[in-house]
Coordinates of C-alpha atoms and ligand atoms in Angstrom, one line a residue:
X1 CA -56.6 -231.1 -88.5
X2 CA -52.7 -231.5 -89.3
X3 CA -52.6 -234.2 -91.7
X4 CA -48.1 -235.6 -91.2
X5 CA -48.3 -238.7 -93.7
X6 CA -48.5 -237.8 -97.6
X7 CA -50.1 -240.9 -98.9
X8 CA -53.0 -240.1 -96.4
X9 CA -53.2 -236.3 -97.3
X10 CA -53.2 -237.2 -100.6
X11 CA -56.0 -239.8 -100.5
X12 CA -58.3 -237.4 -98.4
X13 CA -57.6 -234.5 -100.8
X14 CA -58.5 -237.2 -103.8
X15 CA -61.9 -238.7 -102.1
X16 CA -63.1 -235.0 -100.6
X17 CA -65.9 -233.6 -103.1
X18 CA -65.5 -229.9 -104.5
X19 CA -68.0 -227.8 -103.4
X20 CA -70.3 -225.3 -105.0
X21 CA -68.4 -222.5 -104.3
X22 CA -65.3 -224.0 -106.0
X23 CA -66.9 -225.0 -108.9
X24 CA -68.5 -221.5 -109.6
X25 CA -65.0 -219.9 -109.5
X26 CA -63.6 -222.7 -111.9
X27 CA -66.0 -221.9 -114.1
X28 CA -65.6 -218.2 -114.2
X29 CA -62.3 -218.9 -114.5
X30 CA -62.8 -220.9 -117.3
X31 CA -64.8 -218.4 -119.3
X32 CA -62.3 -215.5 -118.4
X33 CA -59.9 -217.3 -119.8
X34 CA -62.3 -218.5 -123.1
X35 CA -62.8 -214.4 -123.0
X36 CA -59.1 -213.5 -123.2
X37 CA -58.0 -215.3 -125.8
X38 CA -60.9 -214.5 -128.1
X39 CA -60.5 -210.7 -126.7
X40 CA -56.5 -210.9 -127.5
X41 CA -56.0 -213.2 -129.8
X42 CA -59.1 -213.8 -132.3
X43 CA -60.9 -210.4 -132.1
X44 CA -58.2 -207.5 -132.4
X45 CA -58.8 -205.6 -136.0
X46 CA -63.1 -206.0 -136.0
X47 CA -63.6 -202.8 -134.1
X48 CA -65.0 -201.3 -137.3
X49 CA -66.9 -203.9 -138.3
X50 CA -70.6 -204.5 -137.4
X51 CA -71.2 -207.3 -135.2
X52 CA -73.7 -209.0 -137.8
X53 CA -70.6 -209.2 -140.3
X54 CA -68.1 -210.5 -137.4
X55 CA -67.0 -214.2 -138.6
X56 CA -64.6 -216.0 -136.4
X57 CA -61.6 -217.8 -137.2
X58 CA -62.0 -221.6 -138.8
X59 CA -58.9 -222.7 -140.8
X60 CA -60.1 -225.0 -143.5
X61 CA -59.9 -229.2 -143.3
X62 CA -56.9 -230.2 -145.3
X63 CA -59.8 -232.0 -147.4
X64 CA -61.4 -228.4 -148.2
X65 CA -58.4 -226.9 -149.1
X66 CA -58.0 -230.0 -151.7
X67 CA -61.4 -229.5 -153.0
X68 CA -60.8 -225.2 -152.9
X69 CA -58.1 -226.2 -155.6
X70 CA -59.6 -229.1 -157.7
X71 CA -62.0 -225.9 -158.7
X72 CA -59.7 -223.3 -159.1
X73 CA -56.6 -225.1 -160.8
X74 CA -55.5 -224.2 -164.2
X75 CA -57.4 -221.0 -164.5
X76 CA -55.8 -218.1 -165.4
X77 CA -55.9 -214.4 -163.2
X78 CA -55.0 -213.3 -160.1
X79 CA -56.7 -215.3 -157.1
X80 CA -57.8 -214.3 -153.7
X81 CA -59.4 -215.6 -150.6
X82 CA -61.4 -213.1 -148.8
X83 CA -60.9 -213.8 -144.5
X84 CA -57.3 -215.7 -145.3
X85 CA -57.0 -216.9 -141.9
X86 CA -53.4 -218.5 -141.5
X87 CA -53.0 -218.3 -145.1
X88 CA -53.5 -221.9 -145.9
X89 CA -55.7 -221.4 -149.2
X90 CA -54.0 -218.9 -150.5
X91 CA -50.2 -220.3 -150.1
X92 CA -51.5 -223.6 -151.7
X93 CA -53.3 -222.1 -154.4
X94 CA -49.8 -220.4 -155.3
X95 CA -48.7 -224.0 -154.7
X96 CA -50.7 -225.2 -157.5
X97 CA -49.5 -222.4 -159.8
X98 CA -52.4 -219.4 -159.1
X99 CA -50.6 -216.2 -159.6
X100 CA -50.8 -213.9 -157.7
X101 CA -52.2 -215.6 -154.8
X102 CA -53.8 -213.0 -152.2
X103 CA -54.9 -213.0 -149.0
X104 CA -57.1 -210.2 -147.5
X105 CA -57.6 -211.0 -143.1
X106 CA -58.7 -208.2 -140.4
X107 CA -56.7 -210.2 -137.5
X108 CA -53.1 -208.9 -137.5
X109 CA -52.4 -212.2 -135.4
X110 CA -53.6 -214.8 -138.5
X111 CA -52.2 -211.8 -141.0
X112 CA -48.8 -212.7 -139.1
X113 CA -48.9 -216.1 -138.9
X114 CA -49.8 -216.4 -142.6
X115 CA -46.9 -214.7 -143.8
X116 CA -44.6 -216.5 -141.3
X117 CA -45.8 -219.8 -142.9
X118 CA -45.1 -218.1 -146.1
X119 CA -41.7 -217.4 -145.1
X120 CA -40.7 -220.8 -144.2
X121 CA -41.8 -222.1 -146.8
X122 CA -39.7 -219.9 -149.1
X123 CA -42.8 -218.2 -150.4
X124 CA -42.1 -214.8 -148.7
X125 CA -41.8 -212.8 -151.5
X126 CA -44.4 -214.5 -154.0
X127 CA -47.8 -214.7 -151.9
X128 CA -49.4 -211.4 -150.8
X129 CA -51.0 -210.9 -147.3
X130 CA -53.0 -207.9 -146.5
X131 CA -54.6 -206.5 -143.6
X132 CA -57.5 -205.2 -144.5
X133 CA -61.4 -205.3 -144.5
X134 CA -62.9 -207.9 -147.3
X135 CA -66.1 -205.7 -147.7
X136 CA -63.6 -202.8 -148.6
X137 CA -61.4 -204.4 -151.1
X138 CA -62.2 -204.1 -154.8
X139 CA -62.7 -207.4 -156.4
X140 CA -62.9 -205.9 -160.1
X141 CA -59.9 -207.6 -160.7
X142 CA -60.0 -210.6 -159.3
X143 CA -60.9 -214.2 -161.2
X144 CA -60.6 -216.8 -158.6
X145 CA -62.1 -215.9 -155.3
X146 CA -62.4 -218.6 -152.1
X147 CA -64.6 -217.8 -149.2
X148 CA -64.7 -219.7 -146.1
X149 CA -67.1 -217.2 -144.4
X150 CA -70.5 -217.5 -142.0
X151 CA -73.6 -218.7 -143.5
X152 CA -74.9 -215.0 -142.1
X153 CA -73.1 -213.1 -144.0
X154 CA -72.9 -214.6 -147.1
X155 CA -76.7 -213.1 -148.7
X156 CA -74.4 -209.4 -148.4
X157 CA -71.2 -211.3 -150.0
X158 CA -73.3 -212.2 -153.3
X159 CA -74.5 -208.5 -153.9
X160 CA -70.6 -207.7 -153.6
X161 CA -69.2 -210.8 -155.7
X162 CA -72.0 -209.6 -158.4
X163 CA -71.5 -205.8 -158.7
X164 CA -67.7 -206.3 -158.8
X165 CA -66.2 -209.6 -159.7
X166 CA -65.1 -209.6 -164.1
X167 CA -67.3 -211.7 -166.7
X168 CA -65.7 -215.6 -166.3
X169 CA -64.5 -215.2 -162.6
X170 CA -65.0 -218.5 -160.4
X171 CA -66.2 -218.2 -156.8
X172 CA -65.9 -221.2 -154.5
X173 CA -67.4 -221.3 -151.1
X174 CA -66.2 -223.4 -148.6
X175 CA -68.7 -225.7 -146.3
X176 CA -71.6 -223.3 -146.8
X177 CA -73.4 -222.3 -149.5
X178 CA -74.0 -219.2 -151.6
X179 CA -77.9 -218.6 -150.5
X180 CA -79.1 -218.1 -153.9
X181 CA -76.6 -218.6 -156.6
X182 CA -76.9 -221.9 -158.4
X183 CA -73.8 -223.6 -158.6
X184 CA -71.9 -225.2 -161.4
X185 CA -70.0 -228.1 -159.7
X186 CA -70.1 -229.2 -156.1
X187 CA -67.0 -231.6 -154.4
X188 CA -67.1 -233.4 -151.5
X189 CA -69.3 -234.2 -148.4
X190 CA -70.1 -232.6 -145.1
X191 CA -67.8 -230.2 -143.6
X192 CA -65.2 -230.1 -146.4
X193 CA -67.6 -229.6 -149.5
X194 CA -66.9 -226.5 -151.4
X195 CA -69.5 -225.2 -154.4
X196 CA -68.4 -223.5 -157.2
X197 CA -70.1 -220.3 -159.0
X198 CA -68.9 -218.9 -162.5
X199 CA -69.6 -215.6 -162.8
X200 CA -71.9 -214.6 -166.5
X201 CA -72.8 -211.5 -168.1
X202 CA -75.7 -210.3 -166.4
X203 CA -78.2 -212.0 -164.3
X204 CA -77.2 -214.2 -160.8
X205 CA -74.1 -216.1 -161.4
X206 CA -74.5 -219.5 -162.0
X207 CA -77.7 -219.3 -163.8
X208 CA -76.6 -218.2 -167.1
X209 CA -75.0 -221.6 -168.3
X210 CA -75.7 -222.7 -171.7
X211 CA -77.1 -225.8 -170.8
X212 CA -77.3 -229.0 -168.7
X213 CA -73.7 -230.4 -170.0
X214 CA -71.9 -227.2 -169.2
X215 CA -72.9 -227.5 -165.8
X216 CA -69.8 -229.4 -164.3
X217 CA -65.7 -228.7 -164.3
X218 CA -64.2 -230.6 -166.4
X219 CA -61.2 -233.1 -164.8
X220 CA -62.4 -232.4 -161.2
X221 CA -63.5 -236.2 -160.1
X222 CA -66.3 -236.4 -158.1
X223 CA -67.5 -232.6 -158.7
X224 CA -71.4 -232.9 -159.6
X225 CA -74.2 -229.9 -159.8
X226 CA -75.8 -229.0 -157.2
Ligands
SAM301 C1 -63.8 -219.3 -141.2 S1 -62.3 -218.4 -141.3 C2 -61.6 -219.0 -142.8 C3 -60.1 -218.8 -142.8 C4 -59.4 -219.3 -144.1 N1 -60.0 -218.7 -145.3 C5 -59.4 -220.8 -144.2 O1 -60.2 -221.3 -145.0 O2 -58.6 -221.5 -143.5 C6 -62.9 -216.8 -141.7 C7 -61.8 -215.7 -141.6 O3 -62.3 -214.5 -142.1 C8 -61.8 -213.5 -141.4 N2 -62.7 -212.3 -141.5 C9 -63.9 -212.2 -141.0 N3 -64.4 -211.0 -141.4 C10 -63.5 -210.4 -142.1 C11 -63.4 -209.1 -142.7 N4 -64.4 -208.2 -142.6 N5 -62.3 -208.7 -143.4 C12 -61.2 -209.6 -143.4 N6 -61.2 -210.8 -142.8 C13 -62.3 -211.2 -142.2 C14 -61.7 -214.0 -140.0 O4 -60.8 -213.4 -139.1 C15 -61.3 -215.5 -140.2 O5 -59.9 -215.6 -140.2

């Protein structure tokens, strides 16, 4: 039926019900579209990796990234986070006077935007994005290492942190846990707690302190043991 008068097509097309068939194709078009961008945008650069080791992209809380660096400030040697993301933890850990500051990311879209935010904030030449697999890059050199990674993958991360991270180097893990390491200070509360591991002399990290009183980092307010 020819429907002349707007305000009465209008209220018809408002009180008519969508059928089955319309709500099948907007939810295939839905998930198409959920498909693409994780397709384009998120997944590009993980072709290599095995699916188990896939983690997808999370940038920190602002309240993490805090925490991240109530651990890691003042220490000496370079520092990295391992899946940088946008680059948020490592340009503010350059921020806070970590030098260098690394990032290593698979996705050439978040290795991009990283440096971009770099860039305008005048850091271009001073923090160090690279495109490249975490479980590839050598860590023998590294002191400060954040990880913001899957709970999943994390039992695989300690055997590499272990066999490859120097005496004295600081791991901090952000929202999850290292599985077995026993940390030596713990900040905040629910999604935006971070634990921190010091890497000893043989044995698992964490367990080798010399006692109940070393077991905490000294100036961090509200850090407490595990
Ligand atoms: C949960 S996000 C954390 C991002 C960032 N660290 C932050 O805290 O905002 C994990 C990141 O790790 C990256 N990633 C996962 N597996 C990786 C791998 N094998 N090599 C490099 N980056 C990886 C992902 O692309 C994603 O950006």
């Amino acid at each position: 039926m020819e429907q002349d008068d707007p305000a009465e097509a209008l209220t018809e097309l408002r009180e008519r019900r969508p059928g089955a068939w319309e709500l099948l194709q907007v939810a295939a078009g839905s998930g198409l579209a959920a498909y693409a961008v994780w397709a384009l945008l998120l997944q590009p650069g993980f072709r290599s990796v095995p699916l188990r080791l896939q983690v997808p992209y999370v940038g920190a809380s602002a309240r993490q990234v805090e925490h991240v660096l109530s651990l890691l400030r003042g220490r000496p040697g370079k520092m990295v986070d391992l899946g940088s993301g946008d680059g948020r933890i490592v340009l503010a850990a350059h921020r806070c006077g970590l030098r260098p500051a690394v990032g290593y990311e698979l996705n050439p879209w978040l290795v991009g935007l990283a440096r971009l935010h770099a860039w305008r904030a005048g850091y271009a030449d001073s923090v160090c994005y690279h495109r490249e697999d975490l479980w590839k890059v050598n860590l023998r050199d590294c002191h400060n290492v954040s990880v913001f990674l899957a709970p999943s993958v994390l039992p695989l991360l300690e055997d590499k942190l272990q066999a490859e991270l120097p005496t004295g180097a600081r791991v901090v893990s952000g929202r999850f846990p290292l599985p077995t390491w026993q940390p030596v200070a713990v900040v905040g509360e629910g999604l935006d707690r971070v634990w921190a591991y010091d890497i000893h002399r043989g044995g698992p990290a964490g367990q080798a302190a010399s006692g109940p009183g070393s077991a905490s980092v000294p100036g961090v307010p509200g850090s407490h043991v595990g």
